[in-house]
Short mmCIF file of C-alpha atoms in Angstrom, two decimals:
data_model
loop_
_atom_site.label_atom_id
_atom_site.label_comp_id
_atom_site.label_asym_id
_atom_site.label_seq_id
_atom_site.Cartn_x
_atom_site.Cartn_y
_atom_site.Cartn_z
CA UNK I 1 -22.48 -7.41 -7.97
CA UNK I 2 -22.05 -5.85 -4.56
CA UNK I 3 -21.67 -9.32 -3.03
CA UNK I 4 -18.89 -10.35 -5.41
CA UNK I 5 -17.12 -7.03 -4.93
CA UNK I 6 -17.17 -7.50 -1.13
CA UNK I 7 -15.99 -11.09 -1.53
CA UNK I 8 -13.02 -9.95 -3.62
CA UNK I 9 -11.97 -7.22 -1.21
CA UNK I 10 -12.37 -9.50 1.81
CA UNK I 11 -10.18 -12.07 0.12
CA UNK I 12 -7.41 -9.57 -0.43
CA UNK I 13 -7.67 -8.45 3.19
CA UNK I 14 -7.70 -11.95 4.64
CA UNK I 15 -4.76 -13.44 2.76
CA UNK I 16 -2.52 -10.39 2.83
CA UNK I 17 0.56 -10.48 5.02
CA UNK I 18 0.27 -8.53 8.25
CA UNK I 19 1.14 -5.01 7.26
CA UNK I 20 1.47 -3.60 10.73
CA UNK I 21 3.19 -6.44 12.52
CA UNK I 22 6.04 -5.67 14.87
CA UNK I 23 8.68 -7.58 12.93
CA UNK I 24 7.94 -5.74 9.66
CA UNK I 25 8.03 -2.29 11.18
CA UNK I 26 10.99 -2.96 13.44
CA UNK I 27 13.00 -4.20 10.47
CA UNK I 28 12.46 -0.87 8.72
CA UNK I 29 13.17 1.49 11.58
CA UNK I 30 16.17 3.63 10.88
CA UNK I 31 17.32 1.66 7.86
CA UNK I 32 18.06 2.97 4.42
CA UNK I 33 16.39 1.71 1.23
CA UNK I 34 17.82 -1.66 0.09
CA UNK I 35 20.30 -1.48 -2.74
CA UNK I 36 19.56 -4.95 -4.05
CA UNK I 37 16.57 -6.24 -5.95
CA UNK I 38 14.36 -3.80 -7.79
CA UNK I 39 15.69 -0.29 -7.63
CA UNK I 40 13.48 1.56 -10.08
CA UNK I 41 10.46 3.41 -8.71
CA UNK I 42 7.00 1.90 -9.21
CA UNK I 43 4.94 3.44 -12.03
CA UNK I 44 3.52 6.84 -11.19
CA UNK I 45 5.28 6.89 -7.81
CA UNK I 46 5.13 10.28 -6.15
CA UNK I 47 8.51 11.98 -6.13
CA UNK I 48 9.69 14.58 -3.66
CA UNK I 49 8.42 17.94 -4.80
CA UNK I 50 5.50 16.59 -6.83
CA UNK I 51 2.13 18.17 -6.16
CA UNK I 52 -0.19 15.68 -7.82
CA UNK I 53 -2.76 15.86 -5.04
CA UNK I 54 -2.43 19.55 -4.22
CA UNK I 55 -3.02 22.73 -6.19
CA UNK I 56 0.22 24.38 -7.22
CA UNK I 57 -0.14 27.61 -5.28
CA UNK I 58 2.36 29.55 -3.22
CA UNK I 59 2.53 28.09 0.27
CA UNK I 60 4.11 29.53 3.38
CA UNK I 61 6.35 27.25 5.49
CA UNK I 62 3.59 26.88 8.08
CA UNK I 63 0.67 26.04 5.74
CA UNK I 64 -0.80 22.55 6.11
CA UNK I 65 -0.86 20.42 2.98
CA UNK I 66 -4.21 20.55 1.13
CA UNK I 67 -4.18 16.74 0.78
CA UNK I 68 -5.16 16.61 4.50
CA UNK I 69 -2.25 14.43 5.57
CA UNK I 70 -1.74 16.69 8.61
CA UNK I 71 1.78 17.57 7.48
CA UNK I 72 2.94 20.99 6.37
CA UNK I 73 2.94 21.32 2.59
CA UNK I 74 6.73 21.75 2.57
CA UNK I 75 6.98 18.34 4.23
CA UNK I 76 4.32 16.72 2.07
CA UNK I 77 3.17 17.19 -1.53
CA UNK I 78 5.24 20.34 -2.10
CA UNK I 79 8.42 19.09 -0.48
CA UNK I 80 11.62 19.82 -2.41
CA UNK I 81 13.97 16.86 -2.89
CA UNK I 82 16.71 18.63 -0.94
CA UNK I 83 14.52 18.51 2.17
CA UNK I 84 15.07 14.76 2.59
CA UNK I 85 17.86 14.16 5.10
CA UNK I 86 20.44 11.35 4.76
CA UNK I 87 19.39 8.13 6.57
CA UNK I 88 21.94 8.51 9.38
CA UNK I 89 20.65 12.00 10.16
CA UNK I 90 17.24 10.81 11.31
CA UNK I 91 18.11 8.27 14.01
CA UNK I 92 16.67 10.50 16.72
CA UNK I 93 13.15 10.02 15.30
CA UNK I 94 13.26 6.23 15.82
CA UNK I 95 11.80 6.42 19.37
CA UNK I 96 8.99 8.65 18.10
CA UNK I 97 8.09 6.14 15.39
CA UNK I 98 8.22 3.29 17.91
CA UNK I 99 5.73 5.16 20.10
CA UNK I 100 3.52 5.70 17.04
CA UNK I 101 3.61 1.96 16.35
CA UNK I 102 2.60 1.17 19.90
CA UNK I 103 -0.22 3.72 19.89
CA UNK I 104 -1.53 2.38 16.58
CA UNK I 105 -1.50 -1.21 17.88
CA UNK I 106 -3.53 -0.03 20.88
CA UNK I 107 -6.08 1.72 18.67
CA UNK I 108 -5.04 5.24 19.73
CA UNK I 109 -5.08 6.53 16.18
CA UNK I 110 -5.10 10.23 17.07
CA UNK I 111 -1.97 9.80 19.18
CA UNK I 112 -0.33 7.64 16.52
CA UNK I 113 -1.10 10.17 13.78
CA UNK I 114 0.33 13.05 15.80
CA UNK I 115 3.50 11.08 16.48
CA UNK I 116 3.84 10.18 12.80
CA UNK I 117 3.45 13.83 11.82
CA UNK I 118 6.09 14.76 14.39
CA UNK I 119 8.51 12.18 12.98
CA UNK I 120 7.84 13.05 9.34
CA UNK I 121 8.34 16.76 9.96
CA UNK I 122 11.89 15.89 11.02
CA UNK I 123 12.53 13.00 8.62
CA UNK I 124 10.00 12.95 5.73
CA UNK I 125 11.29 9.67 4.28
CA UNK I 126 10.58 7.33 7.21
CA UNK I 127 8.63 4.41 5.63
CA UNK I 128 7.06 3.15 8.85
CA UNK I 129 5.66 6.56 9.78
CA UNK I 130 4.38 7.10 6.23
CA UNK I 131 2.69 3.69 6.24
CA UNK I 132 1.01 4.11 9.62
CA UNK I 133 -0.19 7.61 8.76
CA UNK I 134 -1.54 6.38 5.41
CA UNK I 135 -3.50 3.64 7.20
CA UNK I 136 -4.96 6.15 9.64
CA UNK I 137 -5.88 8.72 6.99
CA UNK I 138 -7.57 6.05 4.92
CA UNK I 139 -9.63 4.95 7.94
CA UNK I 140 -10.63 8.59 8.42
CA UNK I 141 -11.81 8.81 4.81
CA UNK I 142 -9.02 11.18 3.77
CA UNK I 143 -8.32 9.21 0.63
CA UNK I 144 -6.19 11.77 -1.21
CA UNK I 145 -3.89 11.97 1.80
CA UNK I 146 -3.66 8.17 2.09
CA UNK I 147 -2.81 7.81 -1.59
CA UNK I 148 -0.22 10.59 -1.50
CA UNK I 149 1.46 9.05 1.55
CA UNK I 150 1.59 5.56 0.04
CA UNK I 151 2.98 6.86 -3.25
CA UNK I 152 5.59 8.88 -1.38
CA UNK I 153 6.54 5.84 0.70
CA UNK I 154 7.19 3.86 -2.47
CA UNK I 155 9.20 6.68 -4.00
CA UNK I 156 11.57 6.35 -1.03
CA UNK I 157 11.30 2.55 -0.62
CA UNK I 158 10.32 0.97 -3.96
CA UNK I 159 10.95 -2.58 -2.69
CA UNK I 160 8.33 -2.34 0.06
CA UNK I 161 5.99 -5.25 -0.73
CA UNK I 162 3.29 -4.49 1.83
CA UNK I 163 2.98 -0.87 0.76
CA UNK I 164 2.92 -1.93 -2.90
CA UNK I 165 0.05 -4.35 -2.28
CA UNK I 166 -1.72 -1.78 -0.11
CA UNK I 167 -1.54 0.83 -2.84
CA UNK I 168 -2.69 -1.65 -5.52
CA UNK I 169 -5.80 -2.52 -3.50
CA UNK I 170 -6.39 1.11 -2.54
CA UNK I 171 -6.25 2.29 -6.16
CA UNK I 172 -8.48 -0.60 -7.24
CA UNK I 173 -11.07 0.41 -4.65
CA UNK I 174 -10.91 4.00 -5.96
CA UNK I 175 -11.57 2.84 -9.52
CA UNK I 176 -8.06 3.56 -10.80
CA UNK I 177 -7.61 0.13 -12.31
CA UNK I 178 -4.73 0.99 -14.62
CA UNK I 179 -2.50 2.12 -11.77
CA UNK I 180 -3.82 -0.69 -9.57
CA UNK I 181 -2.67 -3.24 -12.14
CA UNK I 182 0.71 -1.52 -12.49
CA UNK I 183 1.32 -1.84 -8.75
CA UNK I 184 -0.07 -5.40 -8.67
CA UNK I 185 2.46 -6.31 -11.35
CA UNK I 186 5.19 -4.60 -9.36
CA UNK I 187 4.23 -6.73 -6.36
CA UNK I 188 4.52 -9.83 -8.55
CA UNK I 189 8.04 -8.78 -9.52
CA UNK I 190 8.98 -8.10 -5.90
CA UNK I 191 7.58 -11.38 -4.53
CA UNK I 192 6.54 -13.89 -7.24
CA UNK I 193 5.92 -16.61 -4.64
CA UNK I 194 3.91 -14.50 -2.19
CA UNK I 195 0.20 -15.46 -2.04
CA UNK I 196 -0.95 -11.86 -1.68
CA UNK I 197 0.84 -10.84 -4.87
CA UNK I 198 -1.07 -13.48 -6.80
CA UNK I 199 -4.34 -12.74 -5.03
CA UNK I 200 -4.19 -9.04 -5.93
CA UNK I 201 -3.28 -9.85 -9.52
CA UNK I 202 -6.18 -12.31 -9.68
CA UNK I 203 -8.63 -9.66 -8.48
CA UNK I 204 -7.41 -7.08 -10.98
CA UNK I 205 -7.37 -9.51 -13.91
CA UNK I 206 -10.81 -10.97 -13.20
CA UNK I 207 -12.48 -7.62 -12.69
CA UNK I 208 -10.96 -6.19 -15.88
CA UNK I 209 -12.36 -8.93 -18.12
CA UNK I 210 -9.49 -11.43 -18.08
CA UNK I 211 -10.89 -14.31 -16.01
CA UNK I 212 -8.45 -16.88 -17.40
CA UNK I 213 -5.53 -14.90 -16.00
CA UNK I 214 -7.45 -14.44 -12.76
CA UNK I 215 -7.96 -18.21 -12.58
CA UNK I 216 -4.22 -18.81 -12.89
CA UNK I 217 -3.40 -16.45 -10.03
CA UNK I 218 -6.13 -17.77 -7.73
CA UNK I 219 -4.88 -21.32 -8.30
CA UNK I 220 -1.38 -20.13 -7.42
CA UNK I 221 -2.71 -18.71 -4.13
CA UNK I 222 -4.19 -22.11 -3.27
CA UNK I 223 -0.95 -23.85 -4.26
CA UNK I 224 1.31 -21.51 -2.29
CA UNK I 225 -0.81 -21.47 0.88
CA UNK I 226 -1.64 -25.17 0.81
CA UNK I 227 -5.11 -24.26 2.05
CA UNK I 228 -8.52 -24.32 0.43
CA UNK I 229 -9.57 -20.94 1.70
CA UNK I 230 -13.31 -20.52 1.05
CA UNK I 231 -12.97 -16.90 -0.11
CA UNK I 232 -10.22 -17.75 -2.57
CA UNK I 233 -12.32 -20.68 -3.81
CA UNK I 234 -15.25 -18.31 -4.29
CA UNK I 235 -13.03 -15.94 -6.26
CA UNK I 236 -11.80 -18.84 -8.37
CA UNK I 237 -15.39 -19.86 -9.02
CA UNK I 238 -16.14 -16.28 -10.12
CA UNK I 239 -13.23 -16.42 -12.57
CA UNK I 240 -14.43 -19.78 -13.93
CA UNK I 241 -17.95 -18.42 -14.35
CA UNK I 242 -16.49 -15.56 -16.35
CA UNK I 243 -15.14 -18.16 -18.79
CA UNK I 244 -18.48 -19.96 -19.07
CA UNK I 245 -17.20 -22.99 -17.17
CA UNK I 246 -20.29 -23.26 -15.00
CA UNK I 247 -19.93 -26.94 -14.11
CA UNK I 248 -16.46 -26.41 -12.64
#
């Protein structure tokens, strides 16, 4: 029902770690992708040069990308892999990204988006700029752009937990449940003790006809947080109902 759907999405939003907090973004500024942990790209991650969201047509260097990200196509969905600079070559964009972070925190999304585009034109692999711009494009209803940006972020930084959970929820909302589950599972591998990883997996499992698995993950959320969050309890009740356990 519409009510249960809203309850599920609200739960994912409430429990999730703060995606745009200062510590998270500052820790990523100017740093290269970690070499430890998971190193393989998430399933269906967008690689440099892919054009999954854009028609494959000849583009001039000044043409904007058809996905509506605001970037030129040669710096977006039709970017060749050789266009990505080495990490130490993009340090001069760090102040631009910091200004974008500040503008986004203050609600100046137009300013933040322009600054992100400026940074990404110079250094297309900056995860913070990609993440902020994806958030803004999603809020504007430019869903293809938001998805392309998140996938590209994960192609550069496959260990990024917040972006992985963001993309899982985003794809779930768009009805792409197969890819949503793939990224939810990736989040579980990245952070098996993170409440949001379990919450997202619980949502996907319950809504794809596997309420017993959903129950397990919702109970893990309650265990890991140590709180009896009413939305998580409601989601758990939904999973129990799906198993016919009405009394519980």
